[in-house]
């Protein structure tokens, strides 16, 4: 069976993805970001139309269960704008749920599998997730995080879905890989590590790339932010080290303020031209089109 990418409108041949923002948010809310919620379908449509006008074809939303992912709007937004959308299941750090029952859900793996194979709660019938989103902790790994990671691995084995990991600056990516791959048997090429710019250590990035994971450089929506400049430098270093085939780009627009700074379109109007000037047009094509197709495609299984 050939691999496909699971979008909110159905499964696609990876070759149909086109230019892809591999990590972003059209909808998201958290008690940690009061007043910064992304919760307006009309504003999300404007973002997608701007992205499409700049040449964008697919956007991957990493908003997991319980964080206002706009499940009821995603399919219609995709139809209206022509931008293909990949939705996420999974769970973030417990602190993002403000005491919600998500953190204590009895069977997270069952929830993740259902959202990947049957559909997202509140969405029209057949609108499914195509990605499992999890996170690392800001300090020592908690029992909750270990449980979420184990559930994500179980859901991967049941469905074939890729796993995307939100990294923290104080976290240890190798510990996460040891857990997902070493303990739970998730192939490293099914894992995407996000927020590498929070860990600006070229040696660390090279060692992670050597494990065979996909690496997401996903802060360019923050115009003028130091992480934006670091992203370009980190890309350059990993390209020089021969890991261009594992790199993904995303804007990771998580707040209204970040959205005002350019959002997903800025990947294509600013970062991609800079990469093309430095490395030639083949590199942005690889990072925005070929690599996402490889990272997001799965041999989908029905448990």
PDB file of C-alpha atoms in Angstrom:
ATOM      1  CA  UNK A   1       0.000   0.000   0.000  1.00  0.00           C
ATOM      2  CA  UNK A   2       1.398   3.412  -0.925  1.00  0.00           C
ATOM      3  CA  UNK A   3       1.777   6.130   1.668  1.00  0.00           C
ATOM      4  CA  UNK A   4      -0.686   8.999   1.804  1.00  0.00           C
ATOM      5  CA  UNK A   5      -1.081  12.224   3.765  1.00  0.00           C
ATOM      6  CA  UNK A   6      -4.300  12.471   5.788  1.00  0.00           C
ATOM      7  CA  UNK A   7      -5.908  15.900   5.377  1.00  0.00           C
ATOM      8  CA  UNK A   8      -9.236  17.135   6.741  1.00  0.00           C
ATOM      9  CA  UNK A   9     -10.768  16.524   3.298  1.00  0.00           C
ATOM     10  CA  UNK A  10      -9.308  13.060   2.835  1.00  0.00           C
ATOM     11  CA  UNK A  11      -6.110  11.199   2.050  1.00  0.00           C
ATOM     12  CA  UNK A  12      -3.764  12.577  -0.601  1.00  0.00           C
ATOM     13  CA  UNK A  13      -0.823  11.363  -2.591  1.00  0.00           C
ATOM     14  CA  UNK A  14       2.199  13.109  -1.015  1.00  0.00           C
ATOM     15  CA  UNK A  15       3.049  14.571  -4.430  1.00  0.00           C
ATOM     16  CA  UNK A  16      -0.148  16.632  -4.202  1.00  0.00           C
ATOM     17  CA  UNK A  17       0.887  18.540  -1.060  1.00  0.00           C
ATOM     18  CA  UNK A  18       2.879  21.227  -2.827  1.00  0.00           C
ATOM     19  CA  UNK A  19       4.436  24.067  -0.827  1.00  0.00           C
ATOM     20  CA  UNK A  20       3.806  23.245   2.845  1.00  0.00           C
ATOM     21  CA  UNK A  21       3.904  25.137   6.130  1.00  0.00           C
ATOM     22  CA  UNK A  22       4.808  22.132   8.276  1.00  0.00           C
ATOM     23  CA  UNK A  23       3.980  23.642  11.685  1.00  0.00           C
ATOM     24  CA  UNK A  24       1.364  26.299  12.284  1.00  0.00           C
ATOM     25  CA  UNK A  25      -1.895  27.182  14.031  1.00  0.00           C
ATOM     26  CA  UNK A  26      -5.090  28.618  12.610  1.00  0.00           C
ATOM     27  CA  UNK A  27      -6.851  28.075  15.946  1.00  0.00           C
ATOM     28  CA  UNK A  28      -5.379  27.763  19.431  1.00  0.00           C
ATOM     29  CA  UNK A  29      -6.110  28.791  22.991  1.00  0.00           C
ATOM     30  CA  UNK A  30      -4.305  28.326  26.283  1.00  0.00           C
ATOM     31  CA  UNK A  31      -4.607  29.765  29.789  1.00  0.00           C
ATOM     32  CA  UNK A  32      -0.933  30.654  29.399  1.00  0.00           C
ATOM     33  CA  UNK A  33      -1.787  33.113  26.593  1.00  0.00           C
ATOM     34  CA  UNK A  34      -4.805  35.105  27.805  1.00  0.00           C
ATOM     35  CA  UNK A  35      -6.176  37.519  25.248  1.00  0.00           C
ATOM     36  CA  UNK A  36      -4.056  36.014  22.465  1.00  0.00           C
ATOM     37  CA  UNK A  37      -6.460  33.286  21.355  1.00  0.00           C
ATOM     38  CA  UNK A  38      -6.735  32.427  17.683  1.00  0.00           C
ATOM     39  CA  UNK A  39     -10.447  31.665  17.485  1.00  0.00           C
ATOM     40  CA  UNK A  40     -11.902  33.563  14.514  1.00  0.00           C
ATOM     41  CA  UNK A  41     -12.704  31.522  11.376  1.00  0.00           C
ATOM     42  CA  UNK A  42     -12.834  34.692   9.247  1.00  0.00           C
ATOM     43  CA  UNK A  43      -9.329  35.674  10.370  1.00  0.00           C
ATOM     44  CA  UNK A  44      -8.127  32.127   9.706  1.00  0.00           C
ATOM     45  CA  UNK A  45      -9.543  32.360   6.195  1.00  0.00           C
ATOM     46  CA  UNK A  46      -7.641  35.603   5.606  1.00  0.00           C
ATOM     47  CA  UNK A  47      -4.436  33.888   6.746  1.00  0.00           C
ATOM     48  CA  UNK A  48      -4.989  30.981   4.373  1.00  0.00           C
ATOM     49  CA  UNK A  49      -5.802  33.223   1.430  1.00  0.00           C
ATOM     50  CA  UNK A  50      -2.607  35.221   2.008  1.00  0.00           C
ATOM     51  CA  UNK A  51      -0.638  31.973   2.252  1.00  0.00           C
ATOM     52  CA  UNK A  52      -2.199  30.695  -0.973  1.00  0.00           C
ATOM     53  CA  UNK A  53      -1.511  33.990  -2.758  1.00  0.00           C
ATOM     54  CA  UNK A  54       2.158  33.627  -1.816  1.00  0.00           C
ATOM     55  CA  UNK A  55       2.242  30.134  -3.320  1.00  0.00           C
ATOM     56  CA  UNK A  56       1.298  28.023  -0.300  1.00  0.00           C
ATOM     57  CA  UNK A  57      -0.638  24.814  -0.871  1.00  0.00           C
ATOM     58  CA  UNK A  58      -0.759  22.924   2.468  1.00  0.00           C
ATOM     59  CA  UNK A  59      -0.737  23.949   6.136  1.00  0.00           C
ATOM     60  CA  UNK A  60      -0.216  21.577   9.059  1.00  0.00           C
ATOM     61  CA  UNK A  61      -1.943  22.632  12.274  1.00  0.00           C
ATOM     62  CA  UNK A  62      -0.227  21.280  15.386  1.00  0.00           C
ATOM     63  CA  UNK A  63      -3.076  22.257  17.757  1.00  0.00           C
ATOM     64  CA  UNK A  64      -4.004  19.079  19.676  1.00  0.00           C
ATOM     65  CA  UNK A  65      -7.150  18.056  21.476  1.00  0.00           C
ATOM     66  CA  UNK A  66      -8.546  20.464  24.075  1.00  0.00           C
ATOM     67  CA  UNK A  67      -6.860  23.646  22.855  1.00  0.00           C
ATOM     68  CA  UNK A  68      -9.528  25.126  20.588  1.00  0.00           C
ATOM     69  CA  UNK A  69      -8.313  23.613  17.334  1.00  0.00           C
ATOM     70  CA  UNK A  70     -11.397  24.761  15.385  1.00  0.00           C
ATOM     71  CA  UNK A  71     -12.354  21.269  14.262  1.00  0.00           C
ATOM     72  CA  UNK A  72     -15.776  22.447  13.104  1.00  0.00           C
ATOM     73  CA  UNK A  73     -14.232  25.009  10.724  1.00  0.00           C
ATOM     74  CA  UNK A  74     -11.235  23.268   9.185  1.00  0.00           C
ATOM     75  CA  UNK A  75     -12.946  21.425   6.329  1.00  0.00           C
ATOM     76  CA  UNK A  76     -14.901  24.459   5.172  1.00  0.00           C
ATOM     77  CA  UNK A  77     -11.791  26.657   5.367  1.00  0.00           C
ATOM     78  CA  UNK A  78      -9.908  24.183   3.214  1.00  0.00           C
ATOM     79  CA  UNK A  79     -12.682  24.109   0.615  1.00  0.00           C
ATOM     80  CA  UNK A  80     -13.065  27.889   0.596  1.00  0.00           C
ATOM     81  CA  UNK A  81      -9.364  28.714   0.204  1.00  0.00           C
ATOM     82  CA  UNK A  82      -7.999  25.705  -1.664  1.00  0.00           C
ATOM     83  CA  UNK A  83      -5.328  25.207   1.017  1.00  0.00           C
ATOM     84  CA  UNK A  84      -5.030  21.607   2.174  1.00  0.00           C
ATOM     85  CA  UNK A  85      -5.079  21.258   5.965  1.00  0.00           C
ATOM     86  CA  UNK A  86      -3.601  18.542   8.158  1.00  0.00           C
ATOM     87  CA  UNK A  87      -5.091  18.486  11.668  1.00  0.00           C
ATOM     88  CA  UNK A  88      -3.581  17.074  14.848  1.00  0.00           C
ATOM     89  CA  UNK A  89      -4.682  14.830  17.644  1.00  0.00           C
ATOM     90  CA  UNK A  90      -2.493  14.335  20.700  1.00  0.00           C
ATOM     91  CA  UNK A  91      -2.046  16.364  23.882  1.00  0.00           C
ATOM     92  CA  UNK A  92       0.132  19.267  24.993  1.00  0.00           C
ATOM     93  CA  UNK A  93       1.640  19.845  28.449  1.00  0.00           C
ATOM     94  CA  UNK A  94      -0.938  19.554  31.235  1.00  0.00           C
ATOM     95  CA  UNK A  95      -0.519  23.239  32.143  1.00  0.00           C
ATOM     96  CA  UNK A  96      -2.167  24.253  28.866  1.00  0.00           C
ATOM     97  CA  UNK A  97      -5.458  22.674  29.923  1.00  0.00           C
ATOM     98  CA  UNK A  98      -6.035  24.697  33.075  1.00  0.00           C
ATOM     99  CA  UNK A  99      -7.418  21.760  35.041  1.00  0.00           C
ATOM    100  CA  UNK A 100      -9.437  20.355  32.144  1.00  0.00           C
ATOM    101  CA  UNK A 101     -10.069  16.621  32.173  1.00  0.00           C
ATOM    102  CA  UNK A 102      -7.757  16.108  29.180  1.00  0.00           C
ATOM    103  CA  UNK A 103      -4.780  15.711  31.477  1.00  0.00           C
ATOM    104  CA  UNK A 104      -6.480  12.903  33.362  1.00  0.00           C
ATOM    105  CA  UNK A 105      -8.197  11.148  30.462  1.00  0.00           C
ATOM    106  CA  UNK A 106      -8.299   7.440  31.171  1.00  0.00           C
ATOM    107  CA  UNK A 107      -7.312   6.191  27.731  1.00  0.00           C
ATOM    108  CA  UNK A 108      -5.433   8.758  25.689  1.00  0.00           C
ATOM    109  CA  UNK A 109      -4.323   6.223  23.077  1.00  0.00           C
ATOM    110  CA  UNK A 110      -7.938   5.299  22.361  1.00  0.00           C
ATOM    111  CA  UNK A 111      -8.810   8.983  21.884  1.00  0.00           C
ATOM    112  CA  UNK A 112      -5.851   9.578  19.593  1.00  0.00           C
ATOM    113  CA  UNK A 113      -6.658   6.530  17.460  1.00  0.00           C
ATOM    114  CA  UNK A 114     -10.321   7.518  17.153  1.00  0.00           C
ATOM    115  CA  UNK A 115      -9.420  11.026  15.993  1.00  0.00           C
ATOM    116  CA  UNK A 116      -6.988   9.629  13.420  1.00  0.00           C
ATOM    117  CA  UNK A 117      -9.318   6.976  12.039  1.00  0.00           C
ATOM    118  CA  UNK A 118     -12.926   7.993  12.742  1.00  0.00           C
ATOM    119  CA  UNK A 119     -12.994  11.768  13.086  1.00  0.00           C
ATOM    120  CA  UNK A 120     -12.514  14.842  15.246  1.00  0.00           C
ATOM    121  CA  UNK A 121     -15.214  15.597  17.839  1.00  0.00           C
ATOM    122  CA  UNK A 122     -17.338  18.513  16.725  1.00  0.00           C
ATOM    123  CA  UNK A 123     -16.221  18.294  13.104  1.00  0.00           C
ATOM    124  CA  UNK A 124     -18.291  17.163  10.118  1.00  0.00           C
ATOM    125  CA  UNK A 125     -18.253  13.438   9.573  1.00  0.00           C
ATOM    126  CA  UNK A 126     -14.995  12.057   8.208  1.00  0.00           C
ATOM    127  CA  UNK A 127     -12.771  15.014   9.179  1.00  0.00           C
ATOM    128  CA  UNK A 128      -9.785  13.195  10.667  1.00  0.00           C
ATOM    129  CA  UNK A 129      -6.432  14.109  12.170  1.00  0.00           C
ATOM    130  CA  UNK A 130      -3.288  13.277  10.218  1.00  0.00           C
ATOM    131  CA  UNK A 131      -0.693  13.871  12.929  1.00  0.00           C
ATOM    132  CA  UNK A 132      -0.111  13.168  16.634  1.00  0.00           C
ATOM    133  CA  UNK A 133       1.158  16.229  18.555  1.00  0.00           C
ATOM    134  CA  UNK A 134       2.902  15.793  21.924  1.00  0.00           C
ATOM    135  CA  UNK A 135       5.299  17.881  24.005  1.00  0.00           C
ATOM    136  CA  UNK A 136       8.275  17.782  26.315  1.00  0.00           C
ATOM    137  CA  UNK A 137       8.239  19.315  29.784  1.00  0.00           C
ATOM    138  CA  UNK A 138       9.988  22.520  30.829  1.00  0.00           C
ATOM    139  CA  UNK A 139      11.802  20.667  33.614  1.00  0.00           C
ATOM    140  CA  UNK A 140      12.075  17.021  34.718  1.00  0.00           C
ATOM    141  CA  UNK A 141       9.787  14.715  32.769  1.00  0.00           C
ATOM    142  CA  UNK A 142       6.444  14.223  34.501  1.00  0.00           C
ATOM    143  CA  UNK A 143       4.359  11.080  34.808  1.00  0.00           C
ATOM    144  CA  UNK A 144       1.691  12.774  32.683  1.00  0.00           C
ATOM    145  CA  UNK A 145       4.179  13.406  29.868  1.00  0.00           C
ATOM    146  CA  UNK A 146       5.416   9.822  29.968  1.00  0.00           C
ATOM    147  CA  UNK A 147       1.800   8.644  29.727  1.00  0.00           C
ATOM    148  CA  UNK A 148       1.080  10.945  26.771  1.00  0.00           C
ATOM    149  CA  UNK A 149       4.201   9.781  24.965  1.00  0.00           C
ATOM    150  CA  UNK A 150       3.316   6.137  25.536  1.00  0.00           C
ATOM    151  CA  UNK A 151      -0.202   6.786  24.212  1.00  0.00           C
ATOM    152  CA  UNK A 152       1.186   8.559  21.155  1.00  0.00           C
ATOM    153  CA  UNK A 153       3.456   5.611  20.425  1.00  0.00           C
ATOM    154  CA  UNK A 154       0.537   3.203  20.826  1.00  0.00           C
ATOM    155  CA  UNK A 155      -1.575   5.301  18.459  1.00  0.00           C
ATOM    156  CA  UNK A 156       1.268   5.419  15.953  1.00  0.00           C
ATOM    157  CA  UNK A 157       1.592   1.632  15.946  1.00  0.00           C
ATOM    158  CA  UNK A 158      -2.179   1.267  15.548  1.00  0.00           C
ATOM    159  CA  UNK A 159      -2.514   3.748  12.680  1.00  0.00           C
ATOM    160  CA  UNK A 160       0.883   4.585  11.167  1.00  0.00           C
ATOM    161  CA  UNK A 161       0.496   8.308  11.971  1.00  0.00           C
ATOM    162  CA  UNK A 162       3.602  10.487  12.327  1.00  0.00           C
ATOM    163  CA  UNK A 163       4.370  12.044  15.720  1.00  0.00           C
ATOM    164  CA  UNK A 164       5.303  15.719  16.111  1.00  0.00           C
ATOM    165  CA  UNK A 165       7.047  16.865  19.306  1.00  0.00           C
ATOM    166  CA  UNK A 166       6.973  20.350  20.827  1.00  0.00           C
ATOM    167  CA  UNK A 167      10.406  20.851  22.420  1.00  0.00           C
ATOM    168  CA  UNK A 168      11.283  23.124  25.321  1.00  0.00           C
ATOM    169  CA  UNK A 169      14.603  24.898  25.776  1.00  0.00           C
ATOM    170  CA  UNK A 170      15.240  23.038  29.033  1.00  0.00           C
ATOM    171  CA  UNK A 171      14.251  19.673  27.607  1.00  0.00           C
ATOM    172  CA  UNK A 172      16.417  16.824  26.346  1.00  0.00           C
ATOM    173  CA  UNK A 173      15.464  15.772  22.801  1.00  0.00           C
ATOM    174  CA  UNK A 174      17.606  12.645  23.016  1.00  0.00           C
ATOM    175  CA  UNK A 175      15.657  11.524  26.090  1.00  0.00           C
ATOM    176  CA  UNK A 176      12.447  11.906  24.075  1.00  0.00           C
ATOM    177  CA  UNK A 177      13.897   9.863  21.229  1.00  0.00           C
ATOM    178  CA  UNK A 178      15.065   7.212  23.680  1.00  0.00           C
ATOM    179  CA  UNK A 179      11.507   7.005  24.982  1.00  0.00           C
ATOM    180  CA  UNK A 180       9.625   7.054  21.678  1.00  0.00           C
ATOM    181  CA  UNK A 181      12.065   5.008  19.624  1.00  0.00           C
ATOM    182  CA  UNK A 182      14.122   3.019  22.120  1.00  0.00           C
ATOM    183  CA  UNK A 183      11.352   2.102  24.578  1.00  0.00           C
ATOM    184  CA  UNK A 184       8.220   2.273  22.437  1.00  0.00           C
ATOM    185  CA  UNK A 185       9.575   1.311  19.024  1.00  0.00           C
ATOM    186  CA  UNK A 186       8.482   4.314  16.960  1.00  0.00           C
ATOM    187  CA  UNK A 187      10.721   4.519  13.864  1.00  0.00           C
ATOM    188  CA  UNK A 188      12.782   7.695  13.951  1.00  0.00           C
ATOM    189  CA  UNK A 189      11.667   8.702  10.462  1.00  0.00           C
ATOM    190  CA  UNK A 190       8.100   8.915  11.826  1.00  0.00           C
ATOM    191  CA  UNK A 191       9.137  11.570  14.381  1.00  0.00           C
ATOM    192  CA  UNK A 192       9.255  15.335  13.805  1.00  0.00           C
ATOM    193  CA  UNK A 193      11.060  17.418  16.428  1.00  0.00           C
ATOM    194  CA  UNK A 194       9.850  21.024  16.564  1.00  0.00           C
ATOM    195  CA  UNK A 195      11.281  24.250  17.995  1.00  0.00           C
ATOM    196  CA  UNK A 196      14.919  23.491  17.266  1.00  0.00           C
ATOM    197  CA  UNK A 197      15.603  27.226  17.458  1.00  0.00           C
ATOM    198  CA  UNK A 198      15.003  27.007  21.210  1.00  0.00           C
ATOM    199  CA  UNK A 199      18.088  24.800  21.410  1.00  0.00           C
ATOM    200  CA  UNK A 200      20.653  26.746  19.342  1.00  0.00           C
ATOM    201  CA  UNK A 201      23.421  24.162  19.548  1.00  0.00           C
ATOM    202  CA  UNK A 202      24.649  22.961  16.140  1.00  0.00           C
ATOM    203  CA  UNK A 203      26.264  19.885  17.689  1.00  0.00           C
ATOM    204  CA  UNK A 204      22.944  18.856  19.229  1.00  0.00           C
ATOM    205  CA  UNK A 205      21.103  19.381  15.960  1.00  0.00           C
ATOM    206  CA  UNK A 206      23.609  17.306  14.029  1.00  0.00           C
ATOM    207  CA  UNK A 207      23.397  14.484  16.562  1.00  0.00           C
ATOM    208  CA  UNK A 208      19.594  14.498  16.353  1.00  0.00           C
ATOM    209  CA  UNK A 209      19.697  14.500  12.562  1.00  0.00           C
ATOM    210  CA  UNK A 210      22.042  11.510  12.687  1.00  0.00           C
ATOM    211  CA  UNK A 211      19.231   9.580  14.425  1.00  0.00           C
ATOM    212  CA  UNK A 212      17.089   9.940  11.289  1.00  0.00           C
ATOM    213  CA  UNK A 213      14.334  12.208  12.638  1.00  0.00           C
ATOM    214  CA  UNK A 214      12.779  15.159  10.830  1.00  0.00           C
ATOM    215  CA  UNK A 215      13.729  18.553  12.261  1.00  0.00           C
ATOM    216  CA  UNK A 216      11.295  21.468  12.149  1.00  0.00           C
ATOM    217  CA  UNK A 217      12.657  25.013  12.092  1.00  0.00           C
ATOM    218  CA  UNK A 218       9.437  26.718  13.031  1.00  0.00           C
ATOM    219  CA  UNK A 219       9.732  30.251  14.329  1.00  0.00           C
ATOM    220  CA  UNK A 220       9.948  32.502  11.242  1.00  0.00           C
ATOM    221  CA  UNK A 221       6.537  34.067  11.878  1.00  0.00           C
ATOM    222  CA  UNK A 222       8.142  36.088  14.659  1.00  0.00           C
ATOM    223  CA  UNK A 223       9.577  38.874  12.546  1.00  0.00           C
ATOM    224  CA  UNK A 224      12.640  40.418  14.154  1.00  0.00           C
ATOM    225  CA  UNK A 225      12.726  37.811  16.908  1.00  0.00           C
ATOM    226  CA  UNK A 226      16.217  36.351  17.542  1.00  0.00           C
ATOM    227  CA  UNK A 227      14.841  32.887  16.799  1.00  0.00           C
ATOM    228  CA  UNK A 228      14.069  34.004  13.247  1.00  0.00           C
ATOM    229  CA  UNK A 229      17.734  34.783  12.610  1.00  0.00           C
ATOM    230  CA  UNK A 230      18.817  31.628  14.434  1.00  0.00           C
ATOM    231  CA  UNK A 231      16.565  29.561  12.186  1.00  0.00           C
ATOM    232  CA  UNK A 232      18.444  30.701   9.109  1.00  0.00           C
ATOM    233  CA  UNK A 233      21.822  29.979  10.717  1.00  0.00           C
ATOM    234  CA  UNK A 234      20.714  26.534  11.907  1.00  0.00           C
ATOM    235  CA  UNK A 235      19.387  25.644   8.486  1.00  0.00           C
ATOM    236  CA  UNK A 236      22.690  26.669   6.955  1.00  0.00           C
ATOM    237  CA  UNK A 237      24.660  24.525   9.404  1.00  0.00           C
ATOM    238  CA  UNK A 238      22.490  21.440   8.893  1.00  0.00           C
ATOM    239  CA  UNK A 239      22.613  21.835   5.125  1.00  0.00           C
ATOM    240  CA  UNK A 240      26.400  22.017   5.318  1.00  0.00           C
ATOM    241  CA  UNK A 241      26.345  18.849   7.432  1.00  0.00           C
ATOM    242  CA  UNK A 242      24.366  16.982   4.768  1.00  0.00           C
ATOM    243  CA  UNK A 243      20.989  16.911   6.519  1.00  0.00           C
ATOM    244  CA  UNK A 244      18.962  19.077   4.137  1.00  0.00           C
ATOM    245  CA  UNK A 245      16.645  16.139   3.423  1.00  0.00           C
ATOM    246  CA  UNK A 246      15.372  16.097   7.028  1.00  0.00           C
ATOM    247  CA  UNK A 247      14.471  19.762   7.484  1.00  0.00           C
ATOM    248  CA  UNK A 248      10.970  21.232   7.573  1.00  0.00           C
ATOM    249  CA  UNK A 249       9.831  24.852   7.797  1.00  0.00           C
ATOM    250  CA  UNK A 250       6.878  26.262   9.699  1.00  0.00           C
ATOM    251  CA  UNK A 251       5.712  29.638  10.957  1.00  0.00           C
ATOM    252  CA  UNK A 252       4.191  28.364  14.249  1.00  0.00           C
ATOM    253  CA  UNK A 253       1.788  31.297  14.593  1.00  0.00           C
ATOM    254  CA  UNK A 254       0.449  30.845  18.131  1.00  0.00           C
ATOM    255  CA  UNK A 255      -0.825  34.329  19.055  1.00  0.00           C
ATOM    256  CA  UNK A 256      -2.683  37.277  17.572  1.00  0.00           C
ATOM    257  CA  UNK A 257       0.507  39.318  17.908  1.00  0.00           C
ATOM    258  CA  UNK A 258       2.533  36.803  15.906  1.00  0.00           C
ATOM    259  CA  UNK A 259      -0.171  36.683  13.251  1.00  0.00           C
ATOM    260  CA  UNK A 260       0.110  40.450  12.796  1.00  0.00           C
ATOM    261  CA  UNK A 261       3.837  40.000  12.118  1.00  0.00           C
ATOM    262  CA  UNK A 262       3.238  38.047   8.930  1.00  0.00           C
ATOM    263  CA  UNK A 263       2.250  34.507   9.799  1.00  0.00           C
ATOM    264  CA  UNK A 264       2.487  31.623   7.315  1.00  0.00           C
ATOM    265  CA  UNK A 265       2.846  33.802   4.211  1.00  0.00           C
ATOM    266  CA  UNK A 266       6.125  35.142   5.572  1.00  0.00           C
ATOM    267  CA  UNK A 267       7.713  31.732   5.079  1.00  0.00           C
ATOM    268  CA  UNK A 268       7.284  32.233   1.346  1.00  0.00           C
ATOM    269  CA  UNK A 269       7.770  35.993   1.026  1.00  0.00           C
ATOM    270  CA  UNK A 270      10.816  36.316   3.308  1.00  0.00           C
ATOM    271  CA  UNK A 271      12.543  33.115   4.451  1.00  0.00           C
ATOM    272  CA  UNK A 272      12.292  31.150   1.204  1.00  0.00           C
ATOM    273  CA  UNK A 273      13.793  33.970  -0.918  1.00  0.00           C
ATOM    274  CA  UNK A 274      16.646  34.339   1.582  1.00  0.00           C
ATOM    275  CA  UNK A 275      17.366  30.622   1.382  1.00  0.00           C
ATOM    276  CA  UNK A 276      17.214  30.699  -2.409  1.00  0.00           C
ATOM    277  CA  UNK A 277      19.672  33.586  -2.582  1.00  0.00           C
ATOM    278  CA  UNK A 278      22.144  31.774  -0.336  1.00  0.00           C
ATOM    279  CA  UNK A 279      21.781  28.159  -1.427  1.00  0.00           C
ATOM    280  CA  UNK A 280      19.915  28.278  -4.732  1.00  0.00           C
ATOM    281  CA  UNK A 281      16.227  27.606  -5.473  1.00  0.00           C
ATOM    282  CA  UNK A 282      16.537  23.871  -4.890  1.00  0.00           C
ATOM    283  CA  UNK A 283      16.786  24.241  -1.104  1.00  0.00           C
ATOM    284  CA  UNK A 284      13.470  25.990  -0.395  1.00  0.00           C
ATOM    285  CA  UNK A 285      11.828  23.535  -2.792  1.00  0.00           C
ATOM    286  CA  UNK A 286      13.258  20.679  -0.718  1.00  0.00           C
ATOM    287  CA  UNK A 287      12.343  22.129   2.687  1.00  0.00           C
ATOM    288  CA  UNK A 288       8.879  23.325   1.719  1.00  0.00           C
ATOM    289  CA  UNK A 289       7.723  20.605  -0.677  1.00  0.00           C
ATOM    290  CA  UNK A 290       9.697  17.353  -0.863  1.00  0.00           C
ATOM    291  CA  UNK A 291      10.578  16.975   2.820  1.00  0.00           C
ATOM    292  CA  UNK A 292       7.049  17.595   4.173  1.00  0.00           C
ATOM    293  CA  UNK A 293       5.708  15.043   1.714  1.00  0.00           C
ATOM    294  CA  UNK A 294       8.082  12.444   3.181  1.00  0.00           C
ATOM    295  CA  UNK A 295       7.528  13.419   6.816  1.00  0.00           C
ATOM    296  CA  UNK A 296       3.717  13.531   6.726  1.00  0.00           C
ATOM    297  CA  UNK A 297       2.954  10.517   4.557  1.00  0.00           C
ATOM    298  CA  UNK A 298       1.964   7.309   6.309  1.00  0.00           C
ATOM    299  CA  UNK A 299       0.957   3.735   5.586  1.00  0.00           C
ATOM    300  CA  UNK A 300      -2.399   4.230   7.259  1.00  0.00           C
ATOM    301  CA  UNK A 301      -3.808   1.320   9.190  1.00  0.00           C
ATOM    302  CA  UNK A 302      -7.229   0.783  10.726  1.00  0.00           C
ATOM    303  CA  UNK A 303      -7.032  -0.950  14.113  1.00  0.00           C
TER     304      UNK A 303
END
